[in-house]
Short mmCIF file of C-alpha atoms and ligand atoms in Angstrom, two decimals:
data_model
loop_
_atom_site.label_atom_id
_atom_site.label_comp_id
_atom_site.label_asym_id
_atom_site.label_seq_id
_atom_site.Cartn_x
_atom_site.Cartn_y
_atom_site.Cartn_z
CA MET A 1 -27.39 -9.72 -5.39
CA ALA A 2 -26.10 -10.66 -8.77
CA THR A 3 -23.32 -8.66 -10.39
CA GLN A 4 -24.26 -6.78 -13.43
CA LEU A 5 -20.93 -5.45 -14.35
CA ALA A 6 -17.95 -7.60 -15.13
CA SER A 7 -14.56 -5.95 -14.38
CA THR A 8 -13.40 -5.74 -17.93
CA TYR A 9 -12.09 -2.65 -19.63
CA ALA A 10 -15.26 -2.40 -21.68
CA GLU A 11 -17.24 -1.86 -18.48
CA LEU A 12 -15.49 0.41 -16.11
CA GLY A 13 -17.79 2.10 -13.74
CA LEU A 14 -18.67 3.46 -10.43
CA PHE A 15 -20.32 1.34 -7.74
CA ILE A 16 -22.77 3.22 -5.46
CA GLY A 17 -25.52 1.78 -3.34
CA GLY A 18 -25.25 -1.68 -4.95
CA GLU A 19 -25.58 -0.34 -8.45
CA TRP A 20 -22.93 -0.32 -11.18
CA LEU A 21 -22.94 3.02 -12.85
CA GLY A 22 -21.54 3.58 -16.29
CA ALA A 23 -20.45 6.68 -18.21
CA GLU A 24 -23.94 8.08 -19.06
CA GLY A 25 -23.65 11.90 -18.70
CA ARG A 26 -20.47 11.73 -16.71
CA LYS A 27 -17.01 12.97 -17.44
CA THR A 28 -14.45 10.22 -18.22
CA SER A 29 -10.74 9.84 -18.25
CA PRO A 30 -8.66 7.33 -20.21
CA VAL A 31 -7.04 4.34 -18.58
CA LEU A 32 -3.78 3.30 -20.17
CA ASN A 33 -1.68 0.05 -20.24
CA PRO A 34 1.62 1.36 -19.02
CA ALA A 35 3.50 -1.29 -21.01
CA THR A 36 2.02 -0.27 -24.35
CA GLU A 37 0.68 3.31 -23.72
CA GLU A 38 -2.61 2.07 -25.31
CA VAL A 39 -5.93 3.35 -24.16
CA ILE A 40 -7.66 0.30 -22.57
CA GLY A 41 -10.75 1.92 -21.10
CA HIS A 42 -12.58 5.08 -20.21
CA LEU A 43 -13.37 5.70 -16.59
CA PRO A 44 -16.42 7.47 -15.46
CA HIS A 45 -15.93 10.25 -12.90
CA ALA A 46 -18.34 10.61 -9.93
CA SER A 47 -20.40 13.85 -10.09
CA LYS A 48 -21.10 15.81 -6.91
CA ALA A 49 -24.54 14.14 -6.95
CA ASP A 50 -22.93 10.70 -7.10
CA LEU A 51 -20.72 11.50 -4.21
CA ASP A 52 -23.68 12.74 -2.16
CA ARG A 53 -25.48 9.60 -2.96
CA ALA A 54 -22.37 7.54 -1.92
CA LEU A 55 -22.44 9.42 1.41
CA ALA A 56 -26.13 8.73 2.07
CA GLU A 57 -25.60 5.07 1.23
CA ALA A 58 -22.67 4.89 3.55
CA GLU A 59 -24.82 6.22 6.35
CA ARG A 60 -27.58 3.83 5.62
CA GLY A 61 -25.19 0.98 4.95
CA PHE A 62 -23.35 1.59 8.24
CA ARG A 63 -26.63 1.22 10.19
CA LEU A 64 -27.43 -1.92 8.34
CA TRP A 65 -24.00 -3.55 8.53
CA ARG A 66 -23.19 -2.83 12.18
CA ALA A 67 -26.53 -4.52 13.07
CA ILE A 68 -25.37 -7.75 11.49
CA PHE A 69 -23.39 -9.81 14.10
CA PRO A 70 -19.69 -10.19 13.40
CA ASP A 71 -19.92 -13.92 12.81
CA ALA A 72 -22.33 -13.28 9.88
CA ARG A 73 -20.20 -10.42 8.57
CA GLY A 74 -17.26 -12.71 8.70
CA LYS A 75 -18.98 -15.38 6.63
CA ILE A 76 -19.38 -12.84 3.83
CA LEU A 77 -15.71 -11.70 4.01
CA LYS A 78 -14.62 -15.34 4.08
CA ARG A 79 -16.64 -16.08 0.91
CA THR A 80 -15.05 -13.02 -0.61
CA ALA A 81 -11.63 -14.60 -0.03
CA GLU A 82 -12.79 -17.81 -1.65
CA LEU A 83 -14.15 -15.94 -4.70
CA MET A 84 -10.96 -14.07 -5.14
CA ARG A 85 -8.95 -17.32 -5.09
CA GLU A 86 -11.43 -18.83 -7.67
CA ARG A 87 -10.96 -15.76 -9.92
CA ALA A 88 -7.25 -15.28 -9.19
CA GLU A 89 -5.97 -15.51 -12.79
CA GLU A 90 -8.57 -13.07 -14.11
CA ILE A 91 -7.97 -10.49 -11.34
CA ALA A 92 -4.18 -10.83 -11.71
CA ARG A 93 -4.39 -10.29 -15.37
CA ILE A 94 -6.52 -7.23 -14.99
CA ALA A 95 -4.08 -5.75 -12.41
CA THR A 96 -1.04 -6.44 -14.56
CA THR A 97 -2.72 -4.88 -17.59
CA GLU A 98 -3.44 -1.59 -15.87
CA SER A 99 -0.56 -1.32 -13.44
CA GLY A 100 2.28 -2.83 -15.46
CA LYS A 101 3.59 -5.02 -12.70
CA SER A 102 4.53 -8.59 -13.58
CA ILE A 103 1.93 -11.26 -13.54
CA HIS A 104 3.96 -13.28 -11.13
CA GLU A 105 3.57 -10.51 -8.61
CA THR A 106 -0.09 -9.85 -9.22
CA ARG A 107 -0.85 -13.64 -8.79
CA VAL A 108 0.83 -13.30 -5.36
CA GLU A 109 -1.07 -10.16 -4.63
CA VAL A 110 -4.43 -11.77 -5.15
CA GLN A 111 -3.58 -14.50 -2.65
CA MET A 112 -2.34 -11.98 -0.08
CA SER A 113 -5.53 -9.93 -0.59
CA ALA A 114 -7.71 -13.02 -0.05
CA ASN A 115 -5.76 -13.76 3.15
CA ILE A 116 -6.47 -10.12 4.37
CA PHE A 117 -10.20 -10.52 3.91
CA GLU A 118 -10.00 -13.91 5.83
CA TRP A 119 -7.98 -12.25 8.65
CA PHE A 120 -10.47 -9.41 9.13
CA ALA A 121 -13.37 -11.98 8.90
CA GLU A 122 -11.93 -13.72 11.87
CA GLU A 123 -10.55 -10.66 13.79
CA GLY A 124 -13.99 -8.91 13.57
CA ARG A 125 -15.17 -11.53 15.99
CA ARG A 126 -12.58 -10.47 18.52
CA ALA A 127 -13.37 -6.85 18.99
CA TYR A 128 -13.42 -7.48 22.68
CA GLY A 129 -14.21 -4.93 25.39
CA ARG A 130 -13.70 -5.52 29.14
CA VAL A 131 -15.61 -5.34 32.32
CA LEU A 132 -13.99 -3.51 35.27
CA PRO A 133 -14.11 -4.71 38.91
CA GLN A 134 -17.12 -3.10 40.74
CA ARG A 135 -16.81 -0.09 43.17
CA ALA A 136 -20.19 -0.69 44.61
CA PRO A 137 -22.66 -3.67 44.68
CA GLY A 138 -25.13 -4.09 41.81
CA THR A 139 -23.10 -1.89 39.40
CA ARG A 140 -21.49 -2.77 36.07
CA LEU A 141 -18.53 -0.92 34.56
CA ALA A 142 -18.31 -2.04 30.93
CA ILE A 143 -15.91 -1.04 28.12
CA VAL A 144 -17.23 -1.87 24.70
CA LYS A 145 -15.69 -1.47 21.22
CA GLU A 146 -17.96 -0.04 18.51
CA PRO A 147 -17.27 0.55 14.80
CA VAL A 148 -16.15 4.16 14.23
CA GLY A 149 -18.65 4.89 11.42
CA PRO A 150 -18.44 5.31 7.69
CA VAL A 151 -14.87 5.31 6.40
CA ALA A 152 -13.48 7.23 3.46
CA ALA A 153 -10.59 5.46 2.02
CA PHE A 154 -8.05 6.31 -0.65
CA ALA A 155 -5.95 3.63 -2.25
CA PRO A 156 -3.01 4.09 -4.64
CA TRP A 157 -2.11 2.18 -7.80
CA ASN A 158 1.02 0.32 -6.70
CA PHE A 159 -0.87 -2.56 -5.05
CA PRO A 160 -4.15 -2.28 -7.12
CA ILE A 161 -5.71 -5.36 -5.39
CA GLY A 162 -3.91 -5.28 -1.97
CA ASN A 163 -4.45 -1.62 -1.12
CA PRO A 164 -8.28 -1.86 -1.68
CA ALA A 165 -8.35 -5.16 0.19
CA ARG A 166 -6.58 -3.78 3.19
CA LYS A 167 -8.83 -0.76 3.39
CA ILE A 168 -12.10 -2.49 2.79
CA GLY A 169 -11.17 -5.46 4.91
CA ALA A 170 -10.43 -3.44 7.99
CA ALA A 171 -13.58 -1.26 7.73
CA LEU A 172 -15.98 -4.08 6.93
CA GLY A 173 -14.33 -6.33 9.53
CA ALA A 174 -15.00 -3.65 12.19
CA GLY A 175 -18.55 -3.18 11.16
CA CYS A 176 -18.04 0.12 9.33
CA SER A 177 -19.29 1.01 5.90
CA CYS A 178 -16.73 2.30 3.39
CA ILE A 179 -16.55 4.63 0.40
CA LEU A 180 -13.35 3.67 -1.44
CA LYS A 181 -11.57 5.86 -4.04
CA PRO A 182 -9.04 3.58 -5.64
CA ALA A 183 -6.39 5.06 -8.01
CA GLU A 184 -7.66 6.22 -11.43
CA GLU A 185 -4.75 4.58 -12.93
CA THR A 186 -5.89 1.05 -11.78
CA PRO A 187 -9.68 1.08 -11.47
CA ALA A 188 -10.61 -2.42 -12.76
CA SER A 189 -8.61 -4.26 -10.03
CA ALA A 190 -10.63 -2.58 -7.28
CA LEU A 191 -13.76 -3.24 -9.16
CA ALA A 192 -12.88 -6.89 -9.44
CA VAL A 193 -12.49 -6.98 -5.66
CA ALA A 194 -15.93 -5.27 -5.18
CA ARG A 195 -17.42 -7.81 -7.44
CA CYS A 196 -16.17 -10.56 -5.16
CA LEU A 197 -17.73 -8.88 -2.17
CA VAL A 198 -21.01 -8.35 -3.89
CA ASP A 199 -21.17 -11.98 -5.13
CA ALA A 200 -20.34 -13.04 -1.58
CA GLY A 201 -23.46 -11.36 -0.37
CA LEU A 202 -22.45 -7.85 0.78
CA PRO A 203 -25.52 -5.76 1.37
CA ALA A 204 -26.04 -2.76 -0.93
CA GLY A 205 -24.71 0.58 0.48
CA VAL A 206 -22.07 -0.98 2.67
CA LEU A 207 -19.37 -0.41 0.05
CA SER A 208 -19.21 2.24 -2.65
CA ILE A 209 -16.43 2.78 -5.12
CA VAL A 210 -15.96 6.22 -6.79
CA TYR A 211 -13.45 7.69 -9.19
CA GLY A 212 -12.62 11.24 -10.27
CA VAL A 213 -10.27 14.04 -9.63
CA PRO A 214 -8.61 12.83 -6.32
CA ALA A 215 -8.40 16.26 -4.69
CA GLU A 216 -12.10 17.07 -5.49
CA ILE A 217 -13.34 13.83 -4.18
CA SER A 218 -11.40 13.89 -0.92
CA GLU A 219 -12.44 17.42 -0.23
CA HIS A 220 -16.09 16.62 -0.87
CA LEU A 221 -16.18 13.32 1.21
CA LEU A 222 -14.08 14.73 4.09
CA ALA A 223 -16.28 17.86 4.45
CA SER A 224 -19.29 15.58 5.21
CA PRO A 225 -20.05 14.76 8.93
CA ILE A 226 -21.16 11.36 7.75
CA ILE A 227 -17.50 10.28 7.29
CA ARG A 228 -15.94 9.39 10.62
CA LYS A 229 -12.63 8.01 9.62
CA VAL A 230 -10.09 8.64 6.82
CA SER A 231 -7.60 5.97 5.52
CA PHE A 232 -5.02 7.05 2.99
CA THR A 233 -2.06 5.43 1.44
CA GLY A 234 0.22 7.64 -0.83
CA SER A 235 2.65 10.47 -0.61
CA ILE A 236 3.52 12.48 2.46
CA PRO A 237 2.33 15.94 1.05
CA VAL A 238 -1.10 14.54 0.18
CA GLY A 239 -1.26 12.72 3.57
CA LYS A 240 -0.60 15.98 5.36
CA HIS A 241 -3.25 17.78 3.24
CA LEU A 242 -5.78 15.13 4.06
CA MET A 243 -4.93 15.37 7.77
CA LYS A 244 -5.80 19.10 7.71
CA LEU A 245 -9.11 18.29 6.01
CA ALA A 246 -9.81 15.57 8.47
CA ALA A 247 -8.99 17.79 11.48
CA GLU A 248 -11.90 20.21 10.56
CA GLY A 249 -14.32 17.32 11.49
CA MET A 250 -12.08 15.67 14.10
CA LYS A 251 -12.06 12.56 12.02
CA ARG A 252 -9.93 9.60 12.92
CA THR A 253 -7.06 9.00 10.41
CA THR A 254 -4.77 6.26 9.36
CA MET A 255 -1.89 7.47 7.22
CA GLU A 256 0.36 5.00 5.29
CA LEU A 257 2.81 7.41 3.54
CA GLY A 258 6.15 7.25 1.78
CA GLY A 259 9.37 5.78 2.99
CA HIS A 260 13.09 5.62 2.07
CA ALA A 261 14.07 2.24 3.51
CA PRO A 262 17.71 1.85 4.47
CA VAL A 263 19.39 -1.66 4.31
CA LEU A 264 22.38 -2.22 6.42
CA VAL A 265 24.63 -5.12 5.07
CA PHE A 266 27.31 -6.24 7.53
CA ASP A 267 30.42 -8.16 6.51
CA ASP A 268 29.61 -11.38 8.13
CA VAL A 269 26.83 -12.38 5.65
CA ASP A 270 26.70 -14.83 2.75
CA VAL A 271 27.13 -12.11 0.18
CA GLU A 272 25.55 -13.90 -2.83
CA LYS A 273 22.54 -15.02 -0.91
CA VAL A 274 21.89 -11.48 0.45
CA LEU A 275 22.50 -10.05 -3.07
CA ASP A 276 19.75 -12.27 -4.42
CA ALA A 277 17.30 -11.13 -1.75
CA CYS A 278 18.21 -7.44 -2.25
CA ALA A 279 17.95 -7.43 -5.94
CA THR A 280 14.58 -9.25 -5.87
CA ALA A 281 13.16 -6.87 -3.30
CA LYS A 282 14.56 -3.77 -5.08
CA TYR A 283 13.12 -4.36 -8.48
CA ARG A 284 9.71 -5.75 -7.21
CA ASN A 285 7.01 -3.67 -9.01
CA ALA A 286 9.91 -1.61 -10.59
CA GLY A 287 10.61 -0.22 -7.12
CA GLN A 288 7.15 1.33 -6.76
CA VAL A 289 6.65 0.01 -3.28
CA CYS A 290 6.39 2.02 -0.18
CA VAL A 291 8.70 -0.43 1.75
CA SER A 292 11.08 -0.86 -1.16
CA PRO A 293 14.72 -1.12 -0.09
CA THR A 294 16.34 2.17 -1.21
CA ARG A 295 19.60 3.12 0.49
CA PHE A 296 22.01 0.14 0.79
CA TYR A 297 24.71 0.76 3.33
CA VAL A 298 27.32 -1.98 2.76
CA HIS A 299 30.31 -2.78 4.94
CA GLU A 300 33.53 -1.55 3.22
CA LYS A 301 35.09 -5.11 3.30
CA ILE A 302 32.38 -6.48 0.97
CA TYR A 303 31.46 -3.29 -0.75
CA ASN A 304 33.00 -3.78 -4.19
CA ARG A 305 31.87 -7.37 -4.46
CA PHE A 306 28.29 -6.29 -3.46
CA VAL A 307 28.18 -3.40 -5.95
CA GLU A 308 29.37 -5.63 -8.83
CA GLY A 309 26.98 -8.46 -7.85
CA PHE A 310 24.02 -6.02 -7.67
CA ALA A 311 24.91 -4.54 -11.09
CA ALA A 312 25.21 -8.01 -12.63
CA ARG A 313 21.71 -8.97 -11.40
CA ALA A 314 20.20 -5.65 -12.53
CA LYS A 315 21.54 -6.15 -15.99
CA ALA A 316 20.32 -9.73 -16.21
CA LEU A 317 16.78 -8.96 -15.09
CA PRO A 318 14.28 -9.56 -17.91
CA VAL A 319 12.30 -6.28 -18.34
CA GLY A 320 9.14 -5.97 -20.51
CA ASP A 321 5.39 -6.24 -20.56
CA GLY A 322 4.41 -7.72 -17.26
CA ILE A 323 1.73 -9.97 -18.92
CA ASN A 324 4.52 -11.94 -20.61
CA GLU A 325 5.44 -14.76 -18.22
CA LYS A 326 9.20 -14.40 -18.97
CA ASN A 327 9.49 -10.80 -17.67
CA LYS A 328 10.28 -10.17 -14.07
CA MET A 329 9.96 -6.36 -14.06
CA GLY A 330 7.42 -4.21 -15.99
CA PRO A 331 7.12 -0.47 -16.70
CA LEU A 332 6.57 2.40 -14.31
CA VAL A 333 2.92 3.25 -13.81
CA HIS A 334 2.68 6.44 -15.73
CA ALA A 335 4.62 9.03 -17.64
CA ARG A 336 4.90 11.34 -14.56
CA ARG A 337 6.67 8.58 -12.59
CA LEU A 338 9.07 7.91 -15.51
CA ALA A 339 9.95 11.57 -15.64
CA ALA A 340 10.30 11.81 -11.86
CA VAL A 341 12.66 8.82 -11.64
CA GLU A 342 14.70 10.08 -14.70
CA ALA A 343 15.19 13.55 -13.01
CA LEU A 344 16.30 12.05 -9.71
CA ILE A 345 18.92 9.80 -11.49
CA GLU A 346 20.23 12.65 -13.58
CA ASP A 347 20.54 14.78 -10.44
CA ALA A 348 22.45 11.89 -8.71
CA LYS A 349 24.79 11.58 -11.71
CA ASN A 350 25.41 15.31 -11.58
CA SER A 351 26.16 15.07 -7.84
CA GLY A 352 28.93 12.54 -8.55
CA ALA A 353 27.18 9.17 -8.21
CA LYS A 354 28.57 6.30 -10.22
CA VAL A 355 26.17 4.43 -12.58
CA GLN A 356 26.94 0.74 -12.24
CA ALA A 357 23.86 -0.48 -14.18
CA GLY A 358 20.95 1.14 -16.12
CA GLY A 359 20.75 4.82 -15.65
CA ALA A 360 18.45 5.44 -18.66
CA ARG A 361 14.90 4.86 -19.76
CA LEU A 362 14.36 2.06 -22.24
CA LYS A 363 13.03 2.57 -25.73
CA GLY A 364 9.17 2.75 -25.87
CA PRO A 365 6.42 2.30 -26.17
CA GLY A 366 5.76 1.87 -22.52
CA TYR A 367 7.10 3.69 -19.47
CA PHE A 368 10.13 1.49 -18.96
CA TYR A 369 13.23 2.52 -16.99
CA ALA A 370 16.23 0.26 -16.88
CA PRO A 371 16.97 -1.59 -13.43
CA THR A 372 19.62 0.86 -12.14
CA VAL A 373 22.40 0.62 -9.53
CA LEU A 374 24.07 3.86 -8.35
CA SER A 375 27.17 3.74 -6.06
CA ASP A 376 29.04 6.42 -4.02
CA VAL A 377 26.10 8.65 -3.87
CA PRO A 378 26.56 11.83 -1.73
CA ASN A 379 23.95 12.84 0.77
CA LYS A 380 23.35 16.05 -1.02
CA ALA A 381 21.87 14.20 -4.04
CA ARG A 382 18.09 14.40 -4.08
CA ILE A 383 17.72 10.69 -4.37
CA MET A 384 19.30 10.33 -0.93
CA ASN A 385 16.54 12.57 0.53
CA GLU A 386 13.44 11.96 -1.68
CA GLU A 387 11.55 8.65 -2.11
CA PRO A 388 12.61 7.38 -5.62
CA PHE A 389 9.73 5.11 -6.09
CA GLY A 390 11.50 3.60 -9.02
CA PRO A 391 13.89 0.66 -10.10
CA VAL A 392 17.07 2.23 -8.57
CA ALA A 393 19.34 0.89 -5.84
CA VAL A 394 21.56 3.36 -4.17
CA ILE A 395 24.71 1.77 -2.65
CA ASN A 396 27.16 3.47 -0.23
CA SER A 397 29.86 1.93 2.05
CA PHE A 398 30.36 2.14 5.76
CA SER A 399 32.82 1.06 8.32
CA GLU A 400 31.50 2.01 11.71
CA TYR A 401 28.32 0.64 13.34
CA ASP A 402 27.35 3.87 15.09
CA SER A 403 27.72 6.01 11.97
CA VAL A 404 25.66 3.65 9.76
CA ILE A 405 22.78 3.74 12.30
CA GLN A 406 22.96 7.49 12.26
CA GLN A 407 22.88 7.58 8.44
CA ALA A 408 19.99 5.07 8.38
CA ASN A 409 17.89 7.32 10.77
CA ARG A 410 19.05 10.50 9.16
CA LEU A 411 15.75 11.19 7.25
CA PRO A 412 12.36 12.28 8.41
CA TYR A 413 10.89 8.93 7.09
CA GLY A 414 10.40 5.83 9.21
CA LEU A 415 8.34 3.20 7.32
CA ALA A 416 10.59 0.21 6.80
CA ALA A 417 14.27 -0.58 7.54
CA PHE A 418 16.29 -3.70 7.01
CA ALA A 419 19.62 -5.26 8.14
CA PHE A 420 21.57 -8.36 7.13
CA THR A 421 23.99 -9.91 9.64
CA ASP A 422 24.97 -13.24 11.06
CA SER A 423 25.57 -11.73 14.47
CA ALA A 424 22.75 -12.41 16.98
CA HIS A 425 23.95 -9.45 19.07
CA ARG A 426 23.86 -7.09 16.14
CA ALA A 427 20.45 -8.40 14.89
CA LYS A 428 18.98 -7.49 18.29
CA LEU A 429 20.62 -4.08 18.39
CA VAL A 430 19.53 -3.01 14.88
CA GLY A 431 15.89 -4.14 15.62
CA GLU A 432 16.00 -1.68 18.56
CA GLN A 433 17.85 1.17 17.01
CA LEU A 434 16.42 1.61 13.56
CA GLU A 435 13.73 4.26 13.47
CA ALA A 436 10.85 2.58 11.51
CA GLY A 437 7.55 1.13 11.89
CA MET A 438 8.75 -2.19 10.44
CA VAL A 439 12.22 -3.74 10.65
CA GLY A 440 13.28 -6.78 8.71
CA VAL A 441 16.45 -8.48 10.01
CA ASN A 442 17.80 -10.97 7.50
CA THR A 443 14.51 -10.72 5.49
CA PHE A 444 12.43 -8.41 3.34
CA ALA A 445 9.25 -10.26 4.41
CA ILE A 446 7.62 -7.66 6.66
CA SER A 447 3.99 -7.95 5.99
CA VAL A 448 1.48 -10.71 6.83
CA PRO A 449 -2.21 -10.12 7.55
CA GLU A 450 -1.65 -10.59 11.25
CA SER A 451 1.09 -8.08 11.55
CA PRO A 452 0.71 -4.30 11.80
CA PHE A 453 1.77 -2.44 8.79
CA GLY A 454 2.56 1.27 9.15
CA GLY A 455 5.28 3.83 9.80
CA VAL A 456 6.60 6.39 12.27
CA LYS A 457 7.93 9.96 11.81
CA GLU A 458 6.57 11.50 8.61
CA SER A 459 5.82 8.07 7.15
CA GLY A 460 2.45 8.28 8.83
CA HIS A 461 0.60 6.88 11.80
CA GLY A 462 -1.66 4.05 12.55
CA SER A 463 -1.44 0.54 11.27
CA GLU A 464 -3.28 -1.54 8.68
CA GLU A 465 -3.62 -5.25 9.26
CA GLY A 466 -2.98 -6.99 12.52
CA ILE A 467 -5.13 -6.38 15.48
CA GLU A 468 -4.04 -2.69 15.27
CA GLY A 469 -5.74 -2.57 11.86
CA LEU A 470 -9.01 -3.54 13.34
CA GLU A 471 -8.63 -1.36 16.31
CA ALA A 472 -8.04 1.65 13.96
CA CYS A 473 -11.76 1.29 12.81
CA LEU A 474 -13.15 0.94 16.41
CA VAL A 475 -14.01 3.50 19.09
CA THR A 476 -14.01 2.78 22.77
CA LYS A 477 -17.17 3.47 24.80
CA PHE A 478 -17.38 3.20 28.55
CA ILE A 479 -20.83 2.30 30.00
CA SER A 480 -21.31 2.70 33.73
CA GLU A 481 -24.57 1.08 35.14
CA ALA A 482 -25.82 1.55 38.60
P1 LIG B 1 0.21 11.40 -6.54
O1 LIG B 1 0.58 12.05 -5.21
O2 LIG B 1 -0.52 12.23 -7.53
O3 LIG B 1 -0.74 10.09 -6.23
C1 LIG B 1 -0.47 9.12 -5.23
C2 LIG B 1 -1.86 8.60 -4.75
O4 LIG B 1 -2.51 9.66 -4.03
C3 LIG B 1 -2.80 8.29 -6.00
O5 LIG B 1 -3.44 7.10 -5.65
C4 LIG B 1 -3.72 9.55 -5.97
O6 LIG B 1 -5.07 9.11 -6.49
C5 LIG B 1 -3.79 9.87 -4.58
N1 LIG B 1 -4.05 11.35 -4.28
C6 LIG B 1 -3.41 12.34 -4.82
N2 LIG B 1 -3.85 13.56 -4.37
C7 LIG B 1 -4.93 13.26 -3.57
C8 LIG B 1 -5.86 14.01 -2.85
N3 LIG B 1 -5.83 15.33 -2.76
N4 LIG B 1 -6.89 13.34 -2.17
C9 LIG B 1 -6.91 11.97 -2.24
N5 LIG B 1 -6.10 11.23 -2.93
C10 LIG B 1 -5.15 11.84 -3.60
O7 LIG B 1 1.52 10.92 -7.21
P2 LIG B 1 2.07 9.63 -8.00
O8 LIG B 1 3.02 10.11 -9.06
O9 LIG B 1 0.95 8.75 -8.43
O10 LIG B 1 2.91 9.01 -6.87
C11 LIG B 1 3.95 9.86 -6.35
C12 LIG B 1 4.33 9.54 -4.98
O11 LIG B 1 3.34 9.04 -4.25
C13 LIG B 1 5.40 8.50 -4.95
O12 LIG B 1 6.66 8.97 -5.09
C14 LIG B 1 5.24 8.02 -3.53
O13 LIG B 1 5.92 8.71 -2.62
C15 LIG B 1 3.73 8.17 -3.25
N6 LIG B 1 3.02 6.84 -3.27
C16 LIG B 1 3.07 6.14 -2.11
C17 LIG B 1 2.48 4.92 -2.12
C18 LIG B 1 2.51 4.09 -0.84
O14 LIG B 1 2.33 2.85 -0.96
N7 LIG B 1 2.77 4.71 0.29
C19 LIG B 1 1.77 4.42 -3.19
C20 LIG B 1 1.61 5.28 -4.37
C21 LIG B 1 2.38 6.53 -4.39
#
């Protein structure tokens, strides 16, 4: 099917049942470029009738898609990956314009997203069941894996290409249909991904994309018996709310929620090398990353040098419109995020934290906050307990191994945790003792398509990507034949 709607800001729309739908008769909301605060488009909101149509299409699309063999489904997903790579620069520019993150990061994100489609194209062919040994002659005891059914997926704005790719890739790879509600802040990126799927040959109805008031859409979709699984990435309070809605219909859930990642830096490391890695990871997407390193616990022997080195790197970071190649960090995504980060840092200052770099918003237009380093931050400060989701590193010192592990595990979050050490013994211990779904030892690279991505404790449950990501969209059926 040919694409009729290009993903430009002039043509934002909904995508339902293979049709691109514009603003005609629908409410709209403005989409802003967070680097300039300019309105760059008007996003149509799905009406209740639109959502009902998306549900009916998801039911029809599921029957159609599950009947296509995994090998043929995989060919469409692989072609999608190829198209994403061919259109990489266009998609990256769209994502940077609406999310603010640097063009260097969105270019990488397109490639990562293409890799995700390729992974699920392959992995869908390996949804193996098993056959049990017989208990009587002539019988067959088979366990088969089947797609769970239509998936309602909710993707946030911080990875405008990657979050939709993860959710769509897993659902479609497993043979499910999907209704995706991407973030209203970054709609065109998700539409660009959908365009690749359509041009790769995805049948109408298998995927729909809707926008609107998030709470209204999730309530409507989750109330429908057609939806059999809910996949959400976002904040813990919203995740808990959606779990309650899903419980009414006993729907399967995958919840990828917030984190507050600790980073343990021991005194045996190459400090400059670790500082380079830490500063790069911290200011990636202005800290708006769920696995962003947040609390740095640095051994007292190297503490002062580490704080000074971090502050120097923060001050030297080129900040500005992410579309400009020279900039390494862009703005925060919206005015609410800017206000939230500002309030957290003011509270930390009032609690006794020392500002080593930044500590203030930058002159507008645009939602810019200076790359910030806080040291000596007491546990009572809100920033030590709430996910900052902003460009701020919090650095404290430690001396004892046991107490730093206890500090690292102190919070109800458990998404990512990191440690840097040259000791093989300590590397093994921290991997075992840090309470997180993902632990990086001497690295911040904790996500590849074949590895499970997800948290423990209040950071959620279930994994996206990896064999676990496919499994999350499958149900197990036992067939006993006599
Ligand atoms: P927010 O809670 O309003 O939005 C976060 C995301 O959740 C958005 O994509 C939004 O569309 C969606 N959402 C909100 N309410 C929903 C509902 N009832 N049903 C379905 N979807 C809903 O706040 P925000 O200011 O955009 O972000 C604030 C916090 O969200 C951050 O501090 C962070 O903790 C969390 N967050 C986490 C991730 C992540 O990758 N885990 C990504 C984005 C935001």
